[in-house]
């Protein structure tokens, strides 16, 4: 999968995408992420990509021209994107099911907003999907985009070592993940549940499923009700 990202602050994206599982996905050639600095398409030699908003009001708006030129150029080079995603607090809430769907695409473009956001005409004429990572406002779309890329990237076949492990994540099947333990079996008298030490995989599976249900009912009854 190839993900292109357009950003005014490309440095912000570097660290989250260059370690751990994201690094492995890219090293294995399963995921290719390229961050494009929007200033490359600035309207003047001062690197301008934003301007005052019509109608007045505080805050700058990201201009049409740099974004439109960037998208046209990238699309010409890479072919048509499956989705052109705009990261914005007024987008649809990002959920595991969105990550699952996006992980099956070949080519995505993500636009990171800044300031007051991007000119509405880019949303109307280019953007095919608008994503929010939650009901709060970040100072830009970069961290939100990194969240989306991470959630998608780890689902790509071959990225996780244990092929099945993504299936047991919280939110797959609308259930939260069960509790996990590691050595020692007794820490300060705090004991690991016997069933996990008993060596019966069927019983372990049953216990985990029960715990998932219990946890979901207690902590996220809204998810359980969707079942
Ligand atoms: N940009 C600013 N806040 C955001 C959010 N909550 N989700 C996605 N993009 C954003």
Coordinates of N, CA and C and ligand atoms in Angstrom, one line a residue:
X1 N 0.8 -1.2 0.0 CA 0.0 0.0 0.0 C 0.9 1.3 0.0
X2 N 0.4 2.3 -0.7 CA 1.1 3.5 -0.8 C 0.3 4.6 -0.1
X3 N 0.8 5.4 0.8 CA 0.1 6.5 1.4 C 0.9 7.8 1.2
X4 N 0.4 8.7 0.5 CA 1.0 10.0 0.4 C 0.3 11.0 1.3
X5 N 1.1 11.8 2.0 CA 0.5 12.8 2.9 C 1.0 14.2 2.6
X6 N 0.1 15.1 2.5 CA 0.4 16.5 2.3 C 0.3 17.3 3.6
X7 N 1.4 18.0 3.9 CA 1.5 18.6 5.2 C 2.3 19.9 5.2
X8 N 2.0 20.9 6.0 CA 2.8 22.1 6.1 C 3.9 21.8 7.1
X9 N 3.8 20.8 7.9 CA 4.8 20.5 8.9 C 5.2 19.0 8.8
X10 N 5.9 18.7 7.7 CA 6.3 17.2 7.5 C 7.1 16.6 8.6
X11 N 7.9 17.5 9.3 CA 8.8 17.0 10.4 C 8.0 16.3 11.5
X12 N 6.7 16.8 11.7 CA 5.9 16.3 12.7 C 5.5 14.8 12.5
X13 N 5.6 14.4 11.2 CA 5.2 13.0 10.9 C 6.4 12.0 11.0
X14 N 7.6 12.5 11.0 CA 8.7 11.6 10.9 C 8.8 10.6 12.0
X15 N 8.8 11.0 13.3 CA 9.0 10.1 14.3 C 8.0 9.0 14.4
X16 N 6.7 9.3 14.5 CA 5.7 8.3 14.7 C 5.7 7.2 13.6
X17 N 6.2 7.6 12.4 CA 6.1 6.6 11.3 C 7.4 5.9 11.0
X18 N 8.5 6.2 11.9 CA 9.7 5.6 11.6 C 10.3 4.6 12.7
X19 N 9.3 4.1 13.5 CA 9.8 3.2 14.5 C 8.8 2.0 14.6
X20 N 9.3 1.0 15.3 CA 8.5 -0.2 15.6 C 7.7 -0.8 14.4
X21 N 6.4 -1.0 14.6 CA 5.7 -1.7 13.6 C 5.6 -0.9 12.2
X22 N 5.5 0.4 12.3 CA 5.5 1.2 11.1 C 6.8 1.1 10.3
X23 N 7.9 1.0 11.1 CA 9.2 0.9 10.4 C 9.3 -0.5 9.7
X24 N 8.8 -1.5 10.5 CA 8.9 -2.8 9.9 C 8.0 -3.0 8.7
X25 N 6.9 -2.4 8.7 CA 6.0 -2.4 7.5 C 6.6 -1.8 6.3
X26 N 7.4 -0.7 6.5 CA 8.0 0.0 5.4 C 9.3 -0.7 5.0
X27 N 10.0 -1.3 6.0 CA 11.2 -2.0 5.6 C 10.9 -3.3 4.8
X28 N 9.8 -3.9 5.1 CA 9.4 -5.1 4.4 C 8.8 -4.8 3.1
X29 N 8.6 -3.5 2.8 CA 8.0 -3.1 1.5 C 6.5 -3.3 1.4
X30 N 5.9 -3.4 2.6 CA 4.4 -3.6 2.6 C 3.7 -2.3 2.6
X31 N 4.4 -1.3 3.1 CA 3.7 0.0 3.2 C 4.8 1.1 2.8
X32 N 4.3 2.0 2.0 CA 5.2 3.0 1.5 C 4.5 4.4 1.9
X33 N 5.2 5.1 2.8 CA 4.6 6.4 3.2 C 5.5 7.5 2.7
X34 N 4.9 8.5 2.0 CA 5.7 9.6 1.6 C 5.0 10.9 2.0
X35 N 5.8 11.8 2.7 CA 5.2 13.0 3.2 C 5.7 14.1 2.3
X36 N 4.7 14.9 1.8 CA 5.1 16.0 0.8 C 4.8 17.3 1.5
X37 N 5.9 18.1 1.6 CA 5.7 19.5 2.2 C 4.9 20.4 1.3
X38 N 3.8 20.9 1.8 CA 2.9 21.7 1.0 C 3.6 22.9 0.4
X39 N 4.6 23.4 1.2 CA 5.3 24.6 0.7 C 6.0 24.5 -0.6
X40 N 6.2 23.2 -1.0 CA 6.7 23.0 -2.3 C 5.8 23.6 -3.4
X41 N 4.6 23.7 -3.1 CA 3.6 24.2 -4.1 C 3.1 25.6 -3.6
X42 N 3.9 26.3 -2.9 CA 3.5 27.7 -2.4 C 3.2 28.6 -3.5
X43 N 2.4 29.7 -3.2 CA 2.0 30.6 -4.3 C 3.1 31.7 -4.6
X44 N 4.1 31.8 -3.7 CA 5.1 32.8 -3.9 C 6.4 32.3 -3.3
X45 N 7.5 33.1 -3.5 CA 8.8 32.7 -3.0 C 8.9 32.8 -1.5
X46 N 7.9 33.3 -0.8 CA 7.9 33.4 0.6 C 7.4 32.1 1.2
X47 N 7.0 31.2 0.4 CA 6.4 29.9 0.9 C 5.0 30.0 1.4
X48 N 4.3 31.0 0.8 CA 2.9 31.2 1.3 C 1.9 30.1 0.8
X49 N 1.2 29.5 1.8 CA 0.2 28.5 1.5 C -1.2 28.8 2.1
X50 N -1.2 29.9 2.9 CA -2.5 30.2 3.6 C -2.8 31.7 3.4
X51 N -4.0 32.1 3.8 CA -4.4 33.5 3.6 C -5.5 33.8 4.6
X52 N -5.9 35.1 4.7 CA -7.0 35.5 5.6 C -8.3 35.0 5.0
X53 N -9.2 34.8 5.9 CA -10.5 34.2 5.4 C -11.4 35.3 5.0
X54 N -12.1 35.1 3.9 CA -13.2 36.0 3.4 C -14.2 36.1 4.5
X55 N -14.7 37.3 4.6 CA -15.8 37.6 5.6 C -15.2 38.0 7.0
X56 N -13.9 37.9 7.1 CA -13.3 38.3 8.3 C -13.2 37.2 9.3
X57 N -12.6 37.5 10.4 CA -12.5 36.4 11.5 C -11.0 36.0 11.7
X58 N -10.8 35.6 12.9 CA -9.4 35.2 13.2 C -9.0 33.9 12.6
X59 N -7.8 33.7 12.2 CA -7.3 32.4 11.7 C -7.1 32.4 10.2
X60 N -6.1 31.8 9.8 CA -5.8 31.7 8.4 C -6.4 30.4 7.8
X61 N -6.6 30.5 6.5 CA -7.2 29.3 5.7 C -6.2 28.8 4.7
X62 N -6.0 27.5 4.6 CA -5.1 27.0 3.6 C -5.7 27.2 2.2
X63 N -4.9 27.8 1.3 CA -5.4 28.2 0.0 C -5.7 27.1 -0.9
X64 N -6.5 27.4 -1.9 CA -6.8 26.3 -2.9 C -5.6 26.0 -3.8
X65 N -4.9 27.0 -4.3 CA -4.0 26.7 -5.3 C -2.9 25.7 -4.9
X66 N -2.2 25.9 -3.8 CA -1.1 25.0 -3.4 C -1.7 23.5 -3.3
X67 N -2.8 23.4 -2.7 CA -3.4 22.1 -2.5 C -3.8 21.4 -3.8
X68 N -4.5 22.2 -4.6 CA -5.0 21.7 -5.9 C -3.8 21.3 -6.8
X69 N -2.8 22.1 -6.8 CA -1.6 21.8 -7.7 C -0.9 20.5 -7.1
X70 N -0.8 20.5 -5.8 CA -0.1 19.3 -5.2 C -0.9 18.0 -5.5
X71 N -2.2 18.1 -5.3 CA -3.0 16.9 -5.6 C -3.0 16.5 -7.1
X72 N -3.1 17.5 -8.0 CA -3.0 17.2 -9.4 C -1.7 16.5 -9.8
X73 N -0.6 17.1 -9.2 CA 0.7 16.6 -9.6 C 0.9 15.2 -9.1
X74 N 0.5 15.0 -7.8 CA 0.7 13.6 -7.2 C -0.2 12.6 -7.9
X75 N -1.4 13.0 -8.3 CA -2.3 12.1 -9.0 C -1.8 11.8 -10.4
X76 N -1.1 12.7 -11.0 CA -0.6 12.5 -12.3 C 0.6 11.5 -12.3
X77 N 1.4 11.7 -11.2 CA 2.5 10.8 -11.0 C 2.1 9.4 -10.5
X78 N 1.2 9.3 -9.6 CA 0.9 8.0 -9.0 C -0.3 7.3 -9.4
X79 N -1.1 8.0 -10.3 CA -2.4 7.4 -10.7 C -3.5 7.9 -9.7
X80 N -4.7 7.5 -10.0 CA -5.8 8.0 -9.1 C -5.8 7.4 -7.7
X81 N -6.1 8.2 -6.7 CA -6.1 7.6 -5.4 C -7.4 6.9 -5.1
X82 N -7.4 5.9 -4.3 CA -8.6 5.2 -3.9 C -9.5 6.2 -3.0
X83 N -8.8 6.9 -2.1 CA -9.5 7.9 -1.3 C -8.5 9.1 -1.2
X84 N -9.1 10.3 -1.2 CA -8.4 11.5 -0.8 C -9.0 11.9 0.5
X85 N -8.2 11.8 1.6 CA -8.8 11.9 3.0 C -8.3 13.3 3.5
X86 N -9.2 14.0 4.1 CA -8.9 15.2 4.8 C -9.1 15.0 6.3
X87 N -8.0 15.3 7.1 CA -8.1 15.1 8.5 C -8.7 16.4 9.1
X88 N -9.8 16.2 9.8 CA -10.5 17.4 10.4 C -11.4 17.0 11.5
X89 N -11.5 17.9 12.5 CA -12.4 17.5 13.7 C -13.8 17.4 13.3
X90 N -14.2 17.9 12.1 CA -15.7 17.8 11.7 C -15.9 16.6 10.7
X91 N -14.9 15.7 10.6 CA -15.0 14.5 9.8 C -15.8 13.4 10.5
X92 N -15.9 12.3 9.9 CA -16.5 11.1 10.5 C -15.6 10.5 11.5
X93 N -16.1 10.1 12.6 CA -15.2 9.5 13.7 C -14.5 8.3 13.2
X94 N -13.1 8.3 13.4 CA -12.3 7.2 13.0 C -12.5 6.0 13.9
X95 N -12.8 4.8 13.4 CA -13.0 3.6 14.2 C -12.3 2.5 13.6
X96 N -12.2 1.4 14.3 CA -11.5 0.2 13.8 C -12.1 -0.3 12.4
X97 N -13.4 -0.2 12.3 CA -14.0 -0.6 11.0 C -13.5 0.3 9.8
X98 N -13.3 1.6 10.1 CA -12.7 2.4 9.0 C -11.3 2.0 8.7
X99 N -10.5 1.7 9.7 CA -9.1 1.2 9.5 C -9.2 -0.1 8.7
X100 N -10.1 -1.0 9.0 CA -10.2 -2.3 8.3 C -10.5 -2.0 6.8
X101 N -11.4 -1.1 6.6 CA -11.8 -0.8 5.2 C -10.6 -0.2 4.4
X102 N -10.0 0.8 5.1 CA -8.9 1.5 4.4 C -7.7 0.6 4.2
X103 N -7.5 -0.4 5.0 CA -6.3 -1.3 4.9 C -6.4 -2.2 3.6
X104 N -7.6 -2.2 3.0 CA -7.8 -3.0 1.8 C -7.6 -2.2 0.5
X105 N -7.3 -0.9 0.7 CA -7.1 0.0 -0.5 C -5.6 -0.1 -0.9
X106 N -5.3 0.4 -2.1 CA -4.0 0.4 -2.7 C -3.2 1.7 -2.4
X107 N -4.0 2.8 -2.6 CA -3.3 4.1 -2.7 C -4.2 5.1 -2.1
X108 N -3.6 5.8 -1.0 CA -4.4 6.8 -0.3 C -3.6 8.1 -0.3
X109 N -4.4 9.2 -0.3 CA -3.7 10.5 -0.1 C -4.4 11.1 1.1
X110 N -3.6 11.6 2.1 CA -4.1 12.3 3.3 C -3.6 13.7 3.3
X111 N -4.6 14.6 3.5 CA -4.3 16.0 3.6 C -4.4 16.4 5.1
X112 N -3.4 17.0 5.6 CA -3.4 17.5 7.0 C -3.8 19.0 7.0
X113 N -4.8 19.3 7.8 CA -5.2 20.7 7.9 C -4.4 21.4 8.9
X114 N -4.4 22.7 8.8 CA -3.8 23.6 9.8 C -4.6 24.9 9.9
X115 N -4.3 25.6 10.9 CA -4.9 26.9 11.1 C -6.4 26.7 11.2
X116 N -7.2 27.5 10.4 CA -8.7 27.3 10.4 C -9.1 26.2 9.5
X117 N -8.2 25.5 8.8 CA -8.5 24.5 7.9 C -8.3 24.8 6.5
X118 N -8.8 24.0 5.6 CA -8.5 24.2 4.2 C -9.7 24.9 3.5
X119 N -9.5 25.6 2.4 CA -10.6 26.2 1.6 C -11.6 25.1 1.3
X120 N -12.9 25.5 1.5 CA -14.0 24.5 1.3 C -14.0 23.9 -0.1
X121 N -13.6 24.7 -1.1 CA -13.7 24.2 -2.5 C -12.8 23.0 -2.7
X122 N -11.7 22.9 -1.9 CA -10.9 21.6 -2.0 C -11.6 20.5 -1.5
X123 N -12.4 20.7 -0.4 CA -13.2 19.6 0.2 C -14.3 19.2 -0.8
X124 N -14.8 20.2 -1.5 CA -15.9 19.8 -2.4 C -15.5 19.1 -3.6
X125 N -14.3 19.5 -4.1 CA -13.9 19.0 -5.5 C -12.8 17.9 -5.5
X126 N -12.1 17.7 -4.4 CA -11.1 16.7 -4.3 C -11.3 15.6 -3.3
X127 N -11.7 16.1 -2.1 CA -11.7 15.2 -0.9 C -12.8 14.2 -1.0
X128 N -12.5 12.9 -0.8 CA -13.6 11.9 -0.9 C -14.0 11.3 0.5
X129 N -13.2 11.7 1.5 CA -13.5 11.2 2.8 C -12.9 12.1 3.9
X130 N -13.6 12.4 4.9 CA -13.1 13.3 6.0 C -13.1 12.6 7.3
X131 N -12.0 12.6 8.0 CA -11.8 11.8 9.2 C -11.4 12.6 10.4
X132 N -12.1 12.4 11.5 CA -11.8 13.0 12.8 C -11.3 11.8 13.7
X133 N -10.3 12.0 14.5 CA -9.9 10.9 15.4 C -10.5 11.1 16.7
X134 N -11.4 12.1 16.9 CA -12.1 12.2 18.2 C -12.6 13.6 18.4
X135 N -13.5 13.8 19.3 CA -14.1 15.1 19.5 C -13.3 16.0 20.4
X136 N -12.2 16.4 19.8 CA -11.3 17.4 20.4 C -10.5 18.0 19.2
X137 N -10.0 19.2 19.5 CA -9.3 19.9 18.4 C -7.8 19.8 18.6
X138 N -7.1 19.3 17.6 CA -5.6 19.2 17.7 C -5.1 20.5 16.9
X139 N -3.8 20.8 17.1 CA -3.3 22.0 16.4 C -3.1 21.8 15.0
X140 N -3.2 20.5 14.5 CA -3.0 20.3 13.1 C -3.4 18.8 12.8
X141 N -3.5 18.5 11.5 CA -3.9 17.1 11.2 C -2.8 16.1 11.2
X142 N -1.6 16.5 11.4 CA -0.5 15.5 11.3 C -0.5 14.4 12.3
X143 N -0.8 14.7 13.6 CA -0.8 13.7 14.6 C -2.0 12.7 14.3
X144 N -3.1 13.3 13.9 CA -4.3 12.5 13.5 C -4.0 11.6 12.4
X145 N -3.2 12.2 11.4 CA -2.9 11.3 10.2 C -2.0 10.2 10.6
X146 N -1.0 10.5 11.5 CA -0.1 9.4 12.0 C -0.9 8.3 12.7
X147 N -2.0 8.7 13.4 CA -2.8 7.7 14.1 C -3.5 6.8 13.0
X148 N -4.0 7.4 12.0 CA -4.7 6.7 11.0 C -3.8 5.8 10.2
X149 N -2.6 6.3 9.9 CA -1.6 5.4 9.1 C -1.2 4.3 10.0
X150 N -1.0 4.5 11.3 CA -0.5 3.4 12.2 C -1.6 2.3 12.3
X151 N -2.9 2.8 12.5 CA -4.0 1.8 12.6 C -4.2 1.0 11.3
X152 N -4.0 1.6 10.2 CA -4.1 0.9 8.9 C -2.9 0.0 8.7
X153 N -1.7 0.6 8.9 CA -0.5 -0.1 8.6 C -0.3 -1.5 9.3
X154 N -0.7 -1.5 10.5 CA -0.5 -2.7 11.3 C -1.5 -3.8 10.8
X155 N -2.5 -3.5 10.1 CA -3.5 -4.5 9.6 C -3.0 -5.1 8.2
X156 N -2.0 -4.5 7.6 CA -1.6 -5.0 6.3 C -1.0 -6.5 6.5
X157 N -1.5 -7.4 5.6 CA -1.0 -8.8 5.8 C 0.5 -8.8 5.8
X158 N 1.1 -9.5 6.8 CA 2.6 -9.7 6.8 C 3.2 -8.7 7.7
X159 N 2.5 -7.6 8.2 CA 3.2 -6.6 9.0 C 3.4 -7.1 10.4
X160 N 2.3 -7.7 11.0 CA 2.5 -8.2 12.4 C 3.1 -9.6 12.3
X161 N 4.0 -9.8 13.3 CA 4.7 -11.1 13.3 C 3.7 -12.3 13.4
X162 N 2.8 -12.2 14.4 CA 1.8 -13.2 14.6 C 0.6 -12.8 13.8
X163 N 0.4 -13.5 12.7 CA -0.6 -13.2 11.7 C -2.0 -13.0 12.3
X164 N -2.2 -13.7 13.4 CA -3.6 -13.6 14.0 C -3.8 -12.5 15.0
X165 N -2.7 -11.9 15.4 CA -2.8 -11.1 16.6 C -3.7 -9.9 16.4
X166 N -3.8 -9.3 15.2 CA -4.7 -8.2 15.0 C -6.1 -8.5 15.2
X167 N -6.4 -9.8 14.9 CA -7.8 -10.3 15.1 C -8.3 -10.2 16.5
X168 N -7.4 -10.2 17.5 CA -7.8 -10.2 18.9 C -7.7 -8.9 19.5
X169 N -7.4 -7.9 18.7 CA -7.3 -6.5 19.3 C -8.7 -6.1 19.8
X170 N -8.6 -5.2 20.7 CA -9.9 -4.5 21.1 C -10.5 -4.0 19.9
X171 N -11.8 -4.0 19.9 CA -12.7 -3.4 18.8 C -12.9 -4.3 17.6
X172 N -12.0 -5.3 17.4 CA -12.4 -6.2 16.3 C -13.5 -7.0 17.0
X173 N -14.6 -7.3 16.3 CA -15.8 -7.9 16.8 C -16.5 -7.1 17.9
X174 N -16.2 -5.7 18.0 CA -16.9 -4.9 19.0 C -16.6 -5.3 20.4
X175 N -15.6 -6.0 20.6 CA -15.3 -6.4 22.0 C -13.9 -5.9 22.4
X176 N -13.8 -5.5 23.7 CA -12.5 -5.0 24.2 C -11.6 -6.3 24.4
X177 N -10.3 -6.1 24.4 CA -9.3 -7.2 24.5 C -9.4 -7.7 26.0
X178 N -9.1 -9.0 26.2 CA -9.1 -9.5 27.6 C -7.8 -9.0 28.3
X179 N -7.7 -9.2 29.6 CA -6.5 -8.9 30.3 C -5.3 -9.8 29.9
X180 N -4.1 -9.3 30.0 CA -2.9 -10.2 29.7 C -2.0 -10.1 30.9
X181 N -1.2 -11.2 31.0 CA -0.2 -11.3 32.1 C 1.1 -11.9 31.6
X182 N 2.2 -11.6 32.2 CA 3.5 -12.3 31.9 C 4.2 -12.6 33.2
X183 N 5.4 -13.2 33.1 CA 6.1 -13.7 34.3 C 6.5 -12.5 35.2
X184 N 6.5 -12.7 36.5 CA 6.3 -14.0 37.3 C 4.8 -14.3 37.5
X185 N 4.5 -15.5 37.8 CA 3.1 -15.9 38.0 C 2.6 -15.4 39.3
X186 N 3.5 -15.1 40.2 CA 3.2 -14.5 41.5 C 4.1 -13.3 41.8
X187 N 3.5 -12.1 41.7 CA 4.3 -10.9 42.0 C 3.7 -10.2 43.2
X188 N 4.4 -10.1 44.3 CA 4.0 -9.6 45.6 C 2.7 -10.2 46.1
X189 N 2.5 -11.5 45.7 CA 1.3 -12.2 46.1 C 0.1 -11.9 45.2
X190 N 0.3 -11.1 44.1 CA -0.7 -10.9 43.1 C -0.6 -12.0 42.1
X191 N -1.6 -12.8 42.0 CA -1.5 -14.0 41.2 C -2.1 -13.9 39.9
X192 N -1.5 -14.6 38.9 CA -2.0 -14.8 37.6 C -3.2 -15.8 37.6
X193 N -4.3 -15.5 37.0 CA -5.4 -16.5 37.0 C -5.0 -17.9 36.6
X194 N -5.4 -18.9 37.4 CA -5.0 -20.3 37.3 C -5.2 -20.8 35.9
X195 N -6.3 -20.4 35.2 CA -6.6 -21.0 33.9 C -5.5 -20.7 32.9
X196 N -4.8 -19.6 33.1 CA -3.7 -19.3 32.1 C -2.4 -20.1 32.3
X197 N -2.4 -20.7 33.5 CA -1.2 -21.5 33.8 C -1.5 -23.0 33.6
X198 N -2.7 -23.3 33.3 CA -3.2 -24.8 33.3 C -2.8 -25.5 32.1
X199 N -2.4 -24.8 31.0 CA -2.0 -25.5 29.8 C -3.1 -26.1 28.9
X200 N -4.4 -25.6 29.1 CA -5.5 -26.1 28.3 C -5.9 -25.0 27.4
X201 N -5.5 -25.0 26.1 CA -5.8 -23.9 25.2 C -7.2 -23.6 25.0
X202 N -8.1 -24.6 25.1 CA -9.5 -24.4 24.9 C -10.1 -23.6 26.0
X203 N -9.6 -24.0 27.2 CA -10.1 -23.3 28.4 C -9.6 -21.8 28.4
X204 N -8.4 -21.7 28.0 CA -7.8 -20.3 27.9 C -8.6 -19.4 26.9
X205 N -9.0 -20.0 25.8 CA -9.8 -19.3 24.8 C -11.1 -18.9 25.4
X206 N -11.7 -19.9 26.1 CA -13.1 -19.6 26.7 C -13.0 -18.5 27.7
X207 N -11.9 -18.6 28.6 CA -11.7 -17.6 29.6 C -11.5 -16.2 29.0
X208 N -10.7 -16.1 28.0 CA -10.4 -14.8 27.3 C -11.7 -14.2 26.7
X209 N -12.5 -15.1 26.1 CA -13.7 -14.6 25.5 C -14.7 -14.0 26.6
X210 N -14.8 -14.8 27.7 CA -15.6 -14.3 28.8 C -15.1 -13.0 29.3
X211 N -13.8 -12.9 29.5 CA -13.2 -11.7 30.0 C -13.5 -10.5 29.1
X212 N -13.4 -10.8 27.8 CA -13.7 -9.7 26.8 C -15.1 -9.2 26.9
X213 N -16.0 -10.1 27.1 CA -17.4 -9.7 27.2 C -17.6 -8.9 28.5
X214 N -17.1 -9.4 29.6 CA -17.2 -8.8 30.9 C -16.7 -7.4 30.8
X215 N -15.5 -7.2 30.3 CA -14.8 -5.9 30.2 C -15.6 -5.0 29.3
X216 N -16.1 -5.5 28.2 CA -16.9 -4.6 27.3 C -18.2 -4.2 27.9
X217 N -18.9 -5.1 28.6 CA -20.1 -4.7 29.3 C -19.9 -3.6 30.4
X218 N -18.8 -3.8 31.1 CA -18.5 -2.9 32.2 C -18.0 -1.5 31.7
X219 N -17.1 -1.6 30.7 CA -16.4 -0.3 30.3 C -17.0 0.4 29.1
X220 N -17.6 -0.4 28.2 CA -18.1 0.2 26.9 C -19.4 -0.5 26.6
X221 N -20.4 -0.3 27.5 CA -21.7 -0.9 27.2 C -22.3 -0.5 25.8
X222 N -21.9 0.7 25.3 CA -22.4 1.1 24.0 C -21.9 0.2 22.9
X223 N -20.7 -0.3 23.0 CA -20.1 -1.3 22.0 C -20.9 -2.6 22.1
X224 N -21.1 -3.0 23.4 CA -21.8 -4.3 23.6 C -23.2 -4.3 23.0
X225 N -23.9 -3.2 23.2 CA -25.2 -3.1 22.7 C -25.3 -3.1 21.1
X226 N -24.2 -2.7 20.5 CA -24.2 -2.8 19.0 C -24.1 -4.2 18.5
X227 N -23.7 -5.1 19.3 CA -23.5 -6.5 18.9 C -24.7 -7.1 18.2
Ligands
LIG1 N1 -7.2 18.2 13.1 C1 -7.5 18.9 14.3 N2 -8.1 18.1 15.1 C2 -8.4 16.9 14.5 C3 -9.1 15.8 15.0 N3 -9.7 15.7 16.1 N4 -9.2 14.7 14.1 C4 -8.6 14.9 12.9 N5 -7.9 15.9 12.4 C5 -7.8 17.0 13.3

